[in-house]
Amino acid sequence: MGIKSKRVVFTFDDRSLRTLKQMTEEGQYGSLADTVRESLQITRALHLQARKGFTEVRVRNPSTGREREVVIPRLAVIAGGEG
């Protein structure tokens, strides 16, 4: 059983399209669609964690050990809190 594909058309304003193209280049994705697909997978994973109450995202630089918090307001909304 293969994976079904469905064509979807998005309309981007100039700024959003530039951002998508930049993300595609920086992430070395094969296409704009690959960038969108992975972005959806990341967003889905974050939503699933938010439903379990996890709303803080931290990133760590392994070279220095320094950490920073990435603020994603939507996670609090999904978790049932305020956004």
JSON list of N, CA and C in Angstrom, two decimals, residues 31-80:
[
{"chain": "A", "resi": 31, "resn": "SER", "atom": "N", "xyz": [13.10, 20.69, -2.03]},
{"chain": "A", "resi": 31, "resn": "SER", "atom": "CA", "xyz": [12.06, 21.51, -2.64]},
{"chain": "A", "resi": 31, "resn": "SER", "atom": "C", "xyz": [11.34, 22.33, -1.57]},
{"chain": "A", "resi": 32, "resn": "LEU", "atom": "N", "xyz": [10.56, 23.30, -2.02]},
{"chain": "A", "resi": 32, "resn": "LEU", "atom": "CA", "xyz": [9.73, 24.08, -1.10]},
{"chain": "A", "resi": 32, "resn": "LEU", "atom": "C", "xyz": [8.76, 23.15, -0.38]},
{"chain": "A", "resi": 33, "resn": "ALA", "atom": "N", "xyz": [8.23, 22.17, -1.10]},
{"chain": "A", "resi": 33, "resn": "ALA", "atom": "CA", "xyz": [7.28, 21.23, -0.52]},
{"chain": "A", "resi": 33, "resn": "ALA", "atom": "C", "xyz": [7.93, 20.42, 0.62]},
{"chain": "A", "resi": 34, "resn": "ASP", "atom": "N", "xyz": [9.19, 20.03, 0.45]},
{"chain": "A", "resi": 34, "resn": "ASP", "atom": "CA", "xyz": [9.89, 19.30, 1.51]},
{"chain": "A", "resi": 34, "resn": "ASP", "atom": "C", "xyz": [10.01, 20.16, 2.76]},
{"chain": "A", "resi": 35, "resn": "THR", "atom": "N", "xyz": [10.27, 21.44, 2.57]},
{"chain": "A", "resi": 35, "resn": "THR", "atom": "CA", "xyz": [10.37, 22.36, 3.70]},
{"chain": "A", "resi": 35, "resn": "THR", "atom": "C", "xyz": [9.04, 22.45, 4.43]},
{"chain": "A", "resi": 36, "resn": "VAL", "atom": "N", "xyz": [7.96, 22.59, 3.68]},
{"chain": "A", "resi": 36, "resn": "VAL", "atom": "CA", "xyz": [6.63, 22.68, 4.29]},
{"chain": "A", "resi": 36, "resn": "VAL", "atom": "C", "xyz": [6.29, 21.39, 5.01]},
{"chain": "A", "resi": 37, "resn": "ARG", "atom": "N", "xyz": [6.57, 20.24, 4.39]},
{"chain": "A", "resi": 37, "resn": "ARG", "atom": "CA", "xyz": [6.28, 18.95, 5.02]},
{"chain": "A", "resi": 37, "resn": "ARG", "atom": "C", "xyz": [6.99, 18.79, 6.36]},
{"chain": "A", "resi": 38, "resn": "GLU", "atom": "N", "xyz": [8.29, 19.10, 6.38]},
{"chain": "A", "resi": 38, "resn": "GLU", "atom": "CA", "xyz": [9.02, 18.95, 7.64]},
{"chain": "A", "resi": 38, "resn": "GLU", "atom": "C", "xyz": [8.53, 19.96, 8.68]},
{"chain": "A", "resi": 39, "resn": "SER", "atom": "N", "xyz": [8.20, 21.16, 8.24]},
{"chain": "A", "resi": 39, "resn": "SER", "atom": "CA", "xyz": [7.67, 22.17, 9.16]},
{"chain": "A", "resi": 39, "resn": "SER", "atom": "C", "xyz": [6.37, 21.69, 9.79]},
{"chain": "A", "resi": 40, "resn": "LEU", "atom": "N", "xyz": [5.54, 21.04, 9.01]},
{"chain": "A", "resi": 40, "resn": "LEU", "atom": "CA", "xyz": [4.30, 20.48, 9.54]},
{"chain": "A", "resi": 40, "resn": "LEU", "atom": "C", "xyz": [4.58, 19.38, 10.55]},
{"chain": "A", "resi": 41, "resn": "GLN", "atom": "N", "xyz": [5.57, 18.54, 10.28]},
{"chain": "A", "resi": 41, "resn": "GLN", "atom": "CA", "xyz": [5.91, 17.46, 11.21]},
{"chain": "A", "resi": 41, "resn": "GLN", "atom": "C", "xyz": [6.42, 18.03, 12.53]},
{"chain": "A", "resi": 42, "resn": "ILE", "atom": "N", "xyz": [7.23, 19.08, 12.47]},
{"chain": "A", "resi": 42, "resn": "ILE", "atom": "CA", "xyz": [7.74, 19.71, 13.69]},
{"chain": "A", "resi": 42, "resn": "ILE", "atom": "C", "xyz": [6.60, 20.34, 14.47]},
{"chain": "A", "resi": 43, "resn": "THR", "atom": "N", "xyz": [5.73, 21.05, 13.77]},
{"chain": "A", "resi": 43, "resn": "THR", "atom": "CA", "xyz": [4.58, 21.69, 14.42]},
{"chain": "A", "resi": 43, "resn": "THR", "atom": "C", "xyz": [3.69, 20.64, 15.07]},
{"chain": "A", "resi": 44, "resn": "ARG", "atom": "N", "xyz": [3.45, 19.55, 14.39]},
{"chain": "A", "resi": 44, "resn": "ARG", "atom": "CA", "xyz": [2.62, 18.47, 14.93]},
{"chain": "A", "resi": 44, "resn": "ARG", "atom": "C", "xyz": [3.23, 17.90, 16.21]},
{"chain": "A", "resi": 45, "resn": "ALA", "atom": "N", "xyz": [4.53, 17.67, 16.19]},
{"chain": "A", "resi": 45, "resn": "ALA", "atom": "CA", "xyz": [5.21, 17.14, 17.38]},
{"chain": "A", "resi": 45, "resn": "ALA", "atom": "C", "xyz": [5.09, 18.12, 18.55]},
{"chain": "A", "resi": 46, "resn": "LEU", "atom": "N", "xyz": [5.23, 19.40, 18.29]},
{"chain": "A", "resi": 46, "resn": "LEU", "atom": "CA", "xyz": [5.09, 20.40, 19.35]},
{"chain": "A", "resi": 46, "resn": "LEU", "atom": "C", "xyz": [3.66, 20.44, 19.89]},
{"chain": "A", "resi": 47, "resn": "HIS", "atom": "N", "xyz": [2.68, 20.34, 19.00]},
{"chain": "A", "resi": 47, "resn": "HIS", "atom": "CA", "xyz": [1.28, 20.33, 19.43]},
{"chain": "A", "resi": 47, "resn": "HIS", "atom": "C", "xyz": [0.98, 19.13, 20.32]},
{"chain": "A", "resi": 48, "resn": "LEU", "atom": "N", "xyz": [1.49, 17.97, 19.94]},
{"chain": "A", "resi": 48, "resn": "LEU", "atom": "CA", "xyz": [1.26, 16.77, 20.75]},
{"chain": "A", "resi": 48, "resn": "LEU", "atom": "C", "xyz": [1.84, 16.93, 22.14]},
{"chain": "A", "resi": 49, "resn": "GLN", "atom": "N", "xyz": [3.02, 17.54, 22.23]},
{"chain": "A", "resi": 49, "resn": "GLN", "atom": "CA", "xyz": [3.63, 17.76, 23.55]},
{"chain": "A", "resi": 49, "resn": "GLN", "atom": "C", "xyz": [2.85, 18.81, 24.34]},
{"chain": "A", "resi": 50, "resn": "ALA", "atom": "N", "xyz": [2.35, 19.83, 23.67]},
{"chain": "A", "resi": 50, "resn": "ALA", "atom": "CA", "xyz": [1.58, 20.88, 24.35]},
{"chain": "A", "resi": 50, "resn": "ALA", "atom": "C", "xyz": [0.30, 20.31, 24.95]},
{"chain": "A", "resi": 51, "resn": "ARG", "atom": "N", "xyz": [-0.32, 19.37, 24.25]},
{"chain": "A", "resi": 51, "resn": "ARG", "atom": "CA", "xyz": [-1.53, 18.73, 24.78]},
{"chain": "A", "resi": 51, "resn": "ARG", "atom": "C", "xyz": [-1.25, 17.96, 26.07]},
{"chain": "A", "resi": 52, "resn": "LYS", "atom": "N", "xyz": [0.01, 17.58, 26.26]},
{"chain": "A", "resi": 52, "resn": "LYS", "atom": "CA", "xyz": [0.41, 16.87, 27.49]},
{"chain": "A", "resi": 52, "resn": "LYS", "atom": "C", "xyz": [0.90, 17.86, 28.54]},
{"chain": "A", "resi": 53, "resn": "GLY", "atom": "N", "xyz": [0.79, 19.16, 28.25]},
{"chain": "A", "resi": 53, "resn": "GLY", "atom": "CA", "xyz": [1.18, 20.18, 29.21]},
{"chain": "A", "resi": 53, "resn": "GLY", "atom": "C", "xyz": [2.57, 20.76, 29.04]},
{"chain": "A", "resi": 54, "resn": "PHE", "atom": "N", "xyz": [3.31, 20.27, 28.07]},
{"chain": "A", "resi": 54, "resn": "PHE", "atom": "CA", "xyz": [4.67, 20.76, 27.85]},
{"chain": "A", "resi": 54, "resn": "PHE", "atom": "C", "xyz": [4.63, 21.95, 26.90]},
{"chain": "A", "resi": 55, "resn": "THR", "atom": "N", "xyz": [4.94, 23.13, 27.42]},
{"chain": "A", "resi": 55, "resn": "THR", "atom": "CA", "xyz": [4.81, 24.35, 26.60]},
{"chain": "A", "resi": 55, "resn": "THR", "atom": "C", "xyz": [6.10, 25.14, 26.49]},
{"chain": "A", "resi": 56, "resn": "GLU", "atom": "N", "xyz": [7.16, 24.72, 27.14]},
{"chain": "A", "resi": 56, "resn": "GLU", "atom": "CA", "xyz": [8.44, 25.42, 27.03]},
{"chain": "A", "resi": 56, "resn": "GLU", "atom": "C", "xyz": [9.36, 24.66, 26.09]},
{"chain": "A", "resi": 57, "resn": "VAL", "atom": "N", "xyz": [9.98, 25.40, 25.19]},
{"chain": "A", "resi": 57, "resn": "VAL", "atom": "CA", "xyz": [10.93, 24.81, 24.26]},
{"chain": "A", "resi": 57, "resn": "VAL", "atom": "C", "xyz": [12.29, 25.45, 24.52]},
{"chain": "A", "resi": 58, "resn": "ARG", "atom": "N", "xyz": [13.27, 24.62, 24.78]},
{"chain": "A", "resi": 58, "resn": "ARG", "atom": "CA", "xyz": [14.63, 25.11, 25.03]},
{"chain": "A", "resi": 58, "resn": "ARG", "atom": "C", "xyz": [15.56, 24.52, 23.98]},
{"chain": "A", "resi": 59, "resn": "VAL", "atom": "N", "xyz": [16.49, 25.35, 23.56]},
{"chain": "A", "resi": 59, "resn": "VAL", "atom": "CA", "xyz": [17.54, 24.90, 22.65]},
{"chain": "A", "resi": 59, "resn": "VAL", "atom": "C", "xyz": [18.86, 25.08, 23.36]},
{"chain": "A", "resi": 60, "resn": "ARG", "atom": "N", "xyz": [19.78, 24.17, 23.08]},
{"chain": "A", "resi": 60, "resn": "ARG", "atom": "CA", "xyz": [21.08, 24.22, 23.75]},
{"chain": "A", "resi": 60, "resn": "ARG", "atom": "C", "xyz": [22.19, 24.16, 22.73]},
{"chain": "A", "resi": 61, "resn": "ASN", "atom": "N", "xyz": [23.18, 25.00, 22.91]},
{"chain": "A", "resi": 61, "resn": "ASN", "atom": "CA", "xyz": [24.37, 24.96, 22.07]},
{"chain": "A", "resi": 61, "resn": "ASN", "atom": "C", "xyz": [25.31, 23.92, 22.67]},
{"chain": "A", "resi": 62, "resn": "PRO", "atom": "N", "xyz": [25.49, 22.79, 22.01]},
{"chain": "A", "resi": 62, "resn": "PRO", "atom": "CA", "xyz": [26.31, 21.73, 22.59]},
{"chain": "A", "resi": 62, "resn": "PRO", "atom": "C", "xyz": [27.78, 22.13, 22.78]},
{"chain": "A", "resi": 63, "resn": "SER", "atom": "N", "xyz": [28.24, 23.09, 22.01]},
{"chain": "A", "resi": 63, "resn": "SER", "atom": "CA", "xyz": [29.64, 23.53, 22.14]},
{"chain": "A", "resi": 63, "resn": "SER", "atom": "C", "xyz": [29.87, 24.33, 23.41]},
{"chain": "A", "resi": 64, "resn": "THR", "atom": "N", "xyz": [28.88, 25.15, 23.78]},
{"chain": "A", "resi": 64, "resn": "THR", "atom": "CA", "xyz": [29.05, 26.03, 24.94]},
{"chain": "A", "resi": 64, "resn": "THR", "atom": "C", "xyz": [28.20, 25.63, 26.14]},
{"chain": "A", "resi": 65, "resn": "GLY", "atom": "N", "xyz": [27.17, 24.82, 25.89]},
{"chain": "A", "resi": 65, "resn": "GLY", "atom": "CA", "xyz": [26.25, 24.45, 26.96]},
{"chain": "A", "resi": 65, "resn": "GLY", "atom": "C", "xyz": [25.21, 25.52, 27.24]},
{"chain": "A", "resi": 66, "resn": "ARG", "atom": "N", "xyz": [25.29, 26.65, 26.57]},
{"chain": "A", "resi": 66, "resn": "ARG", "atom": "CA", "xyz": [24.32, 27.72, 26.79]},
{"chain": "A", "resi": 66, "resn": "ARG", "atom": "C", "xyz": [22.95, 27.31, 26.27]},
{"chain": "A", "resi": 67, "resn": "GLU", "atom": "N", "xyz": [21.92, 27.74, 27.00]},
{"chain": "A", "resi": 67, "resn": "GLU", "atom": "CA", "xyz": [20.54, 27.43, 26.62]},
{"chain": "A", "resi": 67, "resn": "GLU", "atom": "C", "xyz": [19.76, 28.70, 26.41]},
{"chain": "A", "resi": 68, "resn": "ARG", "atom": "N", "xyz": [18.76, 28.59, 25.55]},
{"chain": "A", "resi": 68, "resn": "ARG", "atom": "CA", "xyz": [17.82, 29.67, 25.33]},
{"chain": "A", "resi": 68, "resn": "ARG", "atom": "C", "xyz": [16.42, 29.07, 25.21]},
{"chain": "A", "resi": 69, "resn": "GLU", "atom": "N", "xyz": [15.45, 29.88, 25.61]},
{"chain": "A", "resi": 69, "resn": "GLU", "atom": "CA", "xyz": [14.06, 29.45, 25.47]},
{"chain": "A", "resi": 69, "resn": "GLU", "atom": "C", "xyz": [13.50, 30.01, 24.17]},
{"chain": "A", "resi": 70, "resn": "VAL", "atom": "N", "xyz": [12.80, 29.17, 23.43]},
{"chain": "A", "resi": 70, "resn": "VAL", "atom": "CA", "xyz": [12.11, 29.60, 22.22]},
{"chain": "A", "resi": 70, "resn": "VAL", "atom": "C", "xyz": [10.65, 29.77, 22.60]},
{"chain": "A", "resi": 71, "resn": "VAL", "atom": "N", "xyz": [10.14, 30.98, 22.45]},
{"chain": "A", "resi": 71, "resn": "VAL", "atom": "CA", "xyz": [8.76, 31.26, 22.83]},
{"chain": "A", "resi": 71, "resn": "VAL", "atom": "C", "xyz": [7.84, 30.97, 21.64]},
{"chain": "A", "resi": 72, "resn": "ILE", "atom": "N", "xyz": [6.91, 30.06, 21.86]},
{"chain": "A", "resi": 72, "resn": "ILE", "atom": "CA", "xyz": [5.92, 29.70, 20.84]},
{"chain": "A", "resi": 72, "resn": "ILE", "atom": "C", "xyz": [4.55, 29.87, 21.49]},
{"chain": "A", "resi": 73, "resn": "PRO", "atom": "N", "xyz": [3.95, 31.06, 21.38]},
{"chain": "A", "resi": 73, "resn": "PRO", "atom": "CA", "xyz": [2.70, 31.36, 22.09]},
{"chain": "A", "resi": 73, "resn": "PRO", "atom": "C", "xyz": [1.57, 30.35, 21.84]},
{"chain": "A", "resi": 74, "resn": "ARG", "atom": "N", "xyz": [1.50, 29.79, 20.67]},
{"chain": "A", "resi": 74, "resn": "ARG", "atom": "CA", "xyz": [0.43, 28.86, 20.33]},
{"chain": "A", "resi": 74, "resn": "ARG", "atom": "C", "xyz": [0.42, 27.63, 21.23]},
{"chain": "A", "resi": 75, "resn": "LEU", "atom": "N", "xyz": [1.58, 27.24, 21.74]},
{"chain": "A", "resi": 75, "resn": "LEU", "atom": "CA", "xyz": [1.65, 26.04, 22.59]},
{"chain": "A", "resi": 75, "resn": "LEU", "atom": "C", "xyz": [0.82, 26.20, 23.85]},
{"chain": "A", "resi": 76, "resn": "ALA", "atom": "N", "xyz": [0.83, 27.38, 24.44]},
{"chain": "A", "resi": 76, "resn": "ALA", "atom": "CA", "xyz": [0.02, 27.62, 25.64]},
{"chain": "A", "resi": 76, "resn": "ALA", "atom": "C", "xyz": [-1.47, 27.55, 25.30]},
{"chain": "A", "resi": 77, "resn": "VAL", "atom": "N", "xyz": [-1.84, 28.02, 24.13]},
{"chain": "A", "resi": 77, "resn": "VAL", "atom": "CA", "xyz": [-3.24, 27.96, 23.70]},
{"chain": "A", "resi": 77, "resn": "VAL", "atom": "C", "xyz": [-3.67, 26.50, 23.56]},
{"chain": "A", "resi": 78, "resn": "ILE", "atom": "N", "xyz": [-2.83, 25.71, 22.93]},
{"chain": "A", "resi": 78, "resn": "ILE", "atom": "CA", "xyz": [-3.15, 24.29, 22.72]},
{"chain": "A", "resi": 78, "resn": "ILE", "atom": "C", "xyz": [-3.23, 23.55, 24.05]},
{"chain": "A", "resi": 79, "resn": "ALA", "atom": "N", "xyz": [-2.36, 23.94, 24.99]},
{"chain": "A", "resi": 79, "resn": "ALA", "atom": "CA", "xyz": [-2.34, 23.29, 26.29]},
{"chain": "A", "resi": 79, "resn": "ALA", "atom": "C", "xyz": [-3.51, 23.73, 27.16]},
{"chain": "A", "resi": 80, "resn": "GLY", "atom": "N", "xyz": [-4.27, 24.70, 26.69]},
{"chain": "A", "resi": 80, "resn": "GLY", "atom": "CA", "xyz": [-5.44, 25.14, 27.44]},
{"chain": "A", "resi": 80, "resn": "GLY", "atom": "C", "xyz": [-5.18, 26.37, 28.29]}
]
